[in-house]
Coordinates of C-alpha atoms in Angstrom, one line a residue:
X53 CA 0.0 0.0 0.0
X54 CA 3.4 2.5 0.6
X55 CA 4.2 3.1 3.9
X56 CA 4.8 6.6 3.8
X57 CA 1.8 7.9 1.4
X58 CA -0.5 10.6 3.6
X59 CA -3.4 8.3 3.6
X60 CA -1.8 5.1 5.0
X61 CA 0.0 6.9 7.7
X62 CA -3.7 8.0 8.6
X63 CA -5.0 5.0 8.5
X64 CA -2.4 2.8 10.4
X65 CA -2.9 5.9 13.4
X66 CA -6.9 5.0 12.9
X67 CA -6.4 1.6 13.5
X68 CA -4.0 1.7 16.2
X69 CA -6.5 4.0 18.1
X70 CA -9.1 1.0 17.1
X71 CA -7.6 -1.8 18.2
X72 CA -7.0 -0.4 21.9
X73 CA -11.3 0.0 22.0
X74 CA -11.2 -3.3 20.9
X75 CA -8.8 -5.0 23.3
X76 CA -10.2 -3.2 26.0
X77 CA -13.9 -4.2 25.2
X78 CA -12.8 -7.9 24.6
X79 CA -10.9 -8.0 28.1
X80 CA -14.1 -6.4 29.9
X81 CA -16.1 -9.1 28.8
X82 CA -14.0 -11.5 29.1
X83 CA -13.2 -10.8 32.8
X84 CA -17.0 -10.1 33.4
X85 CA -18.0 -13.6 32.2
X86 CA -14.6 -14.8 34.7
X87 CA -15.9 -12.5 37.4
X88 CA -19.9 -14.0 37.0
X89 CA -19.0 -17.7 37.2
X90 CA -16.6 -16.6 40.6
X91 CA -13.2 -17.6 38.9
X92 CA -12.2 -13.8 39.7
X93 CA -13.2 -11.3 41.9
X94 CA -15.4 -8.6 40.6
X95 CA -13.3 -5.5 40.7
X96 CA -14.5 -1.2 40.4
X97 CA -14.3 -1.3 37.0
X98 CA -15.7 -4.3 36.3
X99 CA -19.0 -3.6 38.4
X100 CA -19.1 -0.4 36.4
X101 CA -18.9 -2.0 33.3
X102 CA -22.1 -4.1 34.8
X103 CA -24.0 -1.6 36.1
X104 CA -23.6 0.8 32.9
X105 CA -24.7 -2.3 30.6
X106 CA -27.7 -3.4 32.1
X107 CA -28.8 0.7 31.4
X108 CA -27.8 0.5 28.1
X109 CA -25.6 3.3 29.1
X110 CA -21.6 2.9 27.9
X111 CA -18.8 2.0 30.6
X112 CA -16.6 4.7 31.6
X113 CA -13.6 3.4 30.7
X114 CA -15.0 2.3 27.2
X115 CA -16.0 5.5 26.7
X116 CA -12.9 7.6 27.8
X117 CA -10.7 5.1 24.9
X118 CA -13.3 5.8 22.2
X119 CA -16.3 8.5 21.4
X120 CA -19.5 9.8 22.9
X121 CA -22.8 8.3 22.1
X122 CA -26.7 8.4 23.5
X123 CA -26.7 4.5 24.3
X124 CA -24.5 1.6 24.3
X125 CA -26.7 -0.1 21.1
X126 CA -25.8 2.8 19.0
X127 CA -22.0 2.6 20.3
X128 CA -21.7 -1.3 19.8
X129 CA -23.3 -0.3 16.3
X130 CA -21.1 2.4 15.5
X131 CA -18.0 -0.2 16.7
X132 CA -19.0 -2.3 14.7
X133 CA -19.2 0.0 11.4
X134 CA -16.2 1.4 11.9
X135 CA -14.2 -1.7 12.0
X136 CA -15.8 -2.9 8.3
X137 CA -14.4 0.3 6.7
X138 CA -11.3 -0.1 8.3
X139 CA -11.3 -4.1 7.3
X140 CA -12.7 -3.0 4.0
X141 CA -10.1 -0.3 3.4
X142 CA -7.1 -2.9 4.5
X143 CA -8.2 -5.9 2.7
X144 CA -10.2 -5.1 -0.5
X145 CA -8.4 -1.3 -0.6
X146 CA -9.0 1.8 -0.7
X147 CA -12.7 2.6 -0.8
X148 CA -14.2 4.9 -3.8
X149 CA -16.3 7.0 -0.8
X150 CA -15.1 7.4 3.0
X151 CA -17.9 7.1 5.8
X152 CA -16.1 10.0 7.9
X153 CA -18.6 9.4 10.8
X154 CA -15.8 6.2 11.4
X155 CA -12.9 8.3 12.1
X156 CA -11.0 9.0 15.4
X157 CA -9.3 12.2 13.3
X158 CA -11.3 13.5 11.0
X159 CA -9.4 16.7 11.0
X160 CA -6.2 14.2 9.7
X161 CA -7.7 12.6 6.6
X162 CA -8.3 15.8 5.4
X163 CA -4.7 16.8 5.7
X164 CA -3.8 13.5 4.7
X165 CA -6.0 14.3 1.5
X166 CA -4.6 17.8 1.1
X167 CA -1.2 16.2 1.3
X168 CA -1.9 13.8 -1.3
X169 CA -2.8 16.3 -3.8
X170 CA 0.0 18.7 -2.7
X171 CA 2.9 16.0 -3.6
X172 CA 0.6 15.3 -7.2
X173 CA 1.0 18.7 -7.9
X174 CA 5.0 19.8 -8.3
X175 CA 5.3 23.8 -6.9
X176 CA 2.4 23.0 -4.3
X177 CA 3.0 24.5 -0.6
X178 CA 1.2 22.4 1.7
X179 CA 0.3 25.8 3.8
X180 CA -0.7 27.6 0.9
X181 CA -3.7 24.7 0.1
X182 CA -7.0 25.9 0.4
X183 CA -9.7 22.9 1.6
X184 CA -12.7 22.8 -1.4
X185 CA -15.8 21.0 -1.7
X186 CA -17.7 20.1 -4.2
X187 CA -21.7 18.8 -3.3
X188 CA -22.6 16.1 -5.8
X189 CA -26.0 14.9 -6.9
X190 CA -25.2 11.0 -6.0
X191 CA -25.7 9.0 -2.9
X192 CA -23.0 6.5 -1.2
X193 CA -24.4 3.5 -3.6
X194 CA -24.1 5.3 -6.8
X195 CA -20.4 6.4 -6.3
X196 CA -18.6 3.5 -8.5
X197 CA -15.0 5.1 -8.8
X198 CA -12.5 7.4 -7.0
X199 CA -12.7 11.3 -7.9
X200 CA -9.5 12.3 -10.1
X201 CA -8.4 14.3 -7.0
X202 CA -9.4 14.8 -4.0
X203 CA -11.8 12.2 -2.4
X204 CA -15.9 11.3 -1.9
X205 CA -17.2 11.7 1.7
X206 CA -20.5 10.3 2.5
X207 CA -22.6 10.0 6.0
X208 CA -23.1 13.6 7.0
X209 CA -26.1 15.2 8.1
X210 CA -27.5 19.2 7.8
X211 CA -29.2 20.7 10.7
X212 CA -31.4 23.8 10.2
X213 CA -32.2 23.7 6.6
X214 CA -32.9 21.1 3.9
X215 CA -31.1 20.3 0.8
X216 CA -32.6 20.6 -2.8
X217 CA -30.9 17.7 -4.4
X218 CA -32.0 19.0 -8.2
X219 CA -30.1 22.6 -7.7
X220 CA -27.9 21.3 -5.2
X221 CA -28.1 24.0 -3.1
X222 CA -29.5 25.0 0.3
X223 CA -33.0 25.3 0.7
X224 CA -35.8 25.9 3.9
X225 CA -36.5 22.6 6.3
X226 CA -39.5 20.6 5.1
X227 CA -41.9 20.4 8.3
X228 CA -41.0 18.4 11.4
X229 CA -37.6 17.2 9.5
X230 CA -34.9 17.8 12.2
X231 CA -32.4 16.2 10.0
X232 CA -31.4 15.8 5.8
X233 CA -29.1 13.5 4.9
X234 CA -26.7 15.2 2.6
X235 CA -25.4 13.4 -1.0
X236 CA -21.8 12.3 -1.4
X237 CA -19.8 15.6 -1.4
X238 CA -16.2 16.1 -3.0
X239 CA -13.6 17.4 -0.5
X240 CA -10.2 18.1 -2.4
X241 CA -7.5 21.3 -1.9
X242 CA -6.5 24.0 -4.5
X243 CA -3.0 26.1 -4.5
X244 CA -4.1 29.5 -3.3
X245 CA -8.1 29.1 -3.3
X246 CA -10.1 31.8 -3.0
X247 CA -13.5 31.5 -1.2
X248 CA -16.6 33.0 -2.6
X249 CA -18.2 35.2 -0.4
X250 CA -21.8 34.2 -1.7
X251 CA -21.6 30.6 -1.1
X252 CA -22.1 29.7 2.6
X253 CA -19.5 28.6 4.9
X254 CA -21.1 25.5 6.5
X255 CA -19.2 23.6 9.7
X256 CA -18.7 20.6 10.3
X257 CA -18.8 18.8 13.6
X258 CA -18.5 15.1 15.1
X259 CA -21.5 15.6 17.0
X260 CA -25.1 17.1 17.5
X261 CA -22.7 19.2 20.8
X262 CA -21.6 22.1 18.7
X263 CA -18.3 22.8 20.9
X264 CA -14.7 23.3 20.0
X265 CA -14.1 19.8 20.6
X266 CA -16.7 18.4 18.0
X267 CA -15.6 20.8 15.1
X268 CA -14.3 19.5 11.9
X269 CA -13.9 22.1 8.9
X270 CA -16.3 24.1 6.9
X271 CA -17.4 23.4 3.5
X272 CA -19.1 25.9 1.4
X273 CA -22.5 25.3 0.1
X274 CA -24.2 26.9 -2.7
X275 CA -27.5 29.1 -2.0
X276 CA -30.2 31.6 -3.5
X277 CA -30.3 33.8 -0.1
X278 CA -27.1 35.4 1.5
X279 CA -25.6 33.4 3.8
X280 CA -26.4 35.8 6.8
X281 CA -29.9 34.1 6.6
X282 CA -28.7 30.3 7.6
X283 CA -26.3 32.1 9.6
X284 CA -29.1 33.0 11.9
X285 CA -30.9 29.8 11.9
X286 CA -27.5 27.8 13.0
X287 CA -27.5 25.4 9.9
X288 CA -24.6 23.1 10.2
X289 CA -23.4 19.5 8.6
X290 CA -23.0 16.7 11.2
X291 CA -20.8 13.5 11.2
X292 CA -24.0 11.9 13.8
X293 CA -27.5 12.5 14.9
X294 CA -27.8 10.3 17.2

């Protein structure tokens, strides 16, 4: 796969990070099942672990080695989702569209992407690379083949406005929909970008908690009123609803 490409150097950091969730969960359930049949004696953590299942809520040390969720079904589901695209992206290689919902670092593939392009490119400055998007009119399934540069992200939501697929460009909420699931955008870099001041700068975050913490990048998004207006109403992409 080259070692030292931007993208694998990512990826090997994104697996180390999940391989310690998954040791850890393994050896949790392993020592409860121990601890249960009175082979070992139940410890803190492991009564933790106990209590927090049985409320479907996630165990403290789980969640300290991994990422926030409601309940512990949508975390075991997320766990389990992020370990196919991993799996996937090791084993059958690198996929045509990234679920970015499954990273640890989302902030990192998009450097590693900006890199990429930046070493294409001979005269590029990595700090001179200006992050572009592109919104597309496909969905995850219909997405058969890498972009020539840059890459296909798919999996992220828009709160406080809808999304007119035809147009592609921002549009008011239909009634009682909290949430529209956005189609496959294009993320790739240009030498010395320039932003247009009538698109809207849209930001991204990990979360529904709009903090520091959460936040990803912004993308720009194309719209008929002046972005002051969806400035007001708070519209943002996110990574997870749930």
């Amino acid at each position: 796969m080259g070692p030292f490409q931007p993208m694998n150097i990512f990826l090997r950091q994104e697996i180390d990070r999940m391989q310690r969730v998954i040791v850890l969960v393994r050896n949790t359930l392993t020592d409860l099942k121990l601890a249960i049949d009175g082979t070992i004696i139940m410890s803190e953590n492991l009564r933790d672990a106990l209590d927090c299942m049985y409320d479907a809520r996630i165990p403290a040390r789980w969640k300290k080695a991994s990422w926030a969720s409601s309940t512990l079904g949508f975390w075991f589901t997320e766990l389990l989702e992020r370990n196919r695209q991993f799996q996937a992206w090791i084993f059958e290689g690198r996929p045509n569209c990234f679920w970015m919902t499954g990273f640890f670092n989302p902030q990192g593939f998009l450097t590693a992407m900006r890199q990429e392009i930046t070493r294409a490119n001979k005269g590029w400055a990595l700090d001179r690379m200006v992050l572009c998007n592109e919104a597309t009119r496909w969905m995850k399934d219909d997405i058969t083949q890498p972009p020539a540069e840059g890459v296909y992200v798919y999996g992220l939501y828009l709160e406080g406005a809808g999304w007119d697929r035809r147009s592609c460009k921002l549009s008011d909420s239909k009634p009682k929909v909290l949430f529209e699931m956005m189609p496959v955008i294009r993320m790739y870099a240009e030498n010395n970008g320039v932003k247009d001041p009538r698109l809207y700068s849209c930001p991204i975050y990990k979360k529904p908690v709009r903090t520091d913490m959460n936040y990803i990048a912004a993308v720009d998004l194309k719209t008929l009123l002046p972005p002051e207006y969806w400035i007001l109403r708070g519209v943002a992409l996110l990574c997870d609803v749930k």
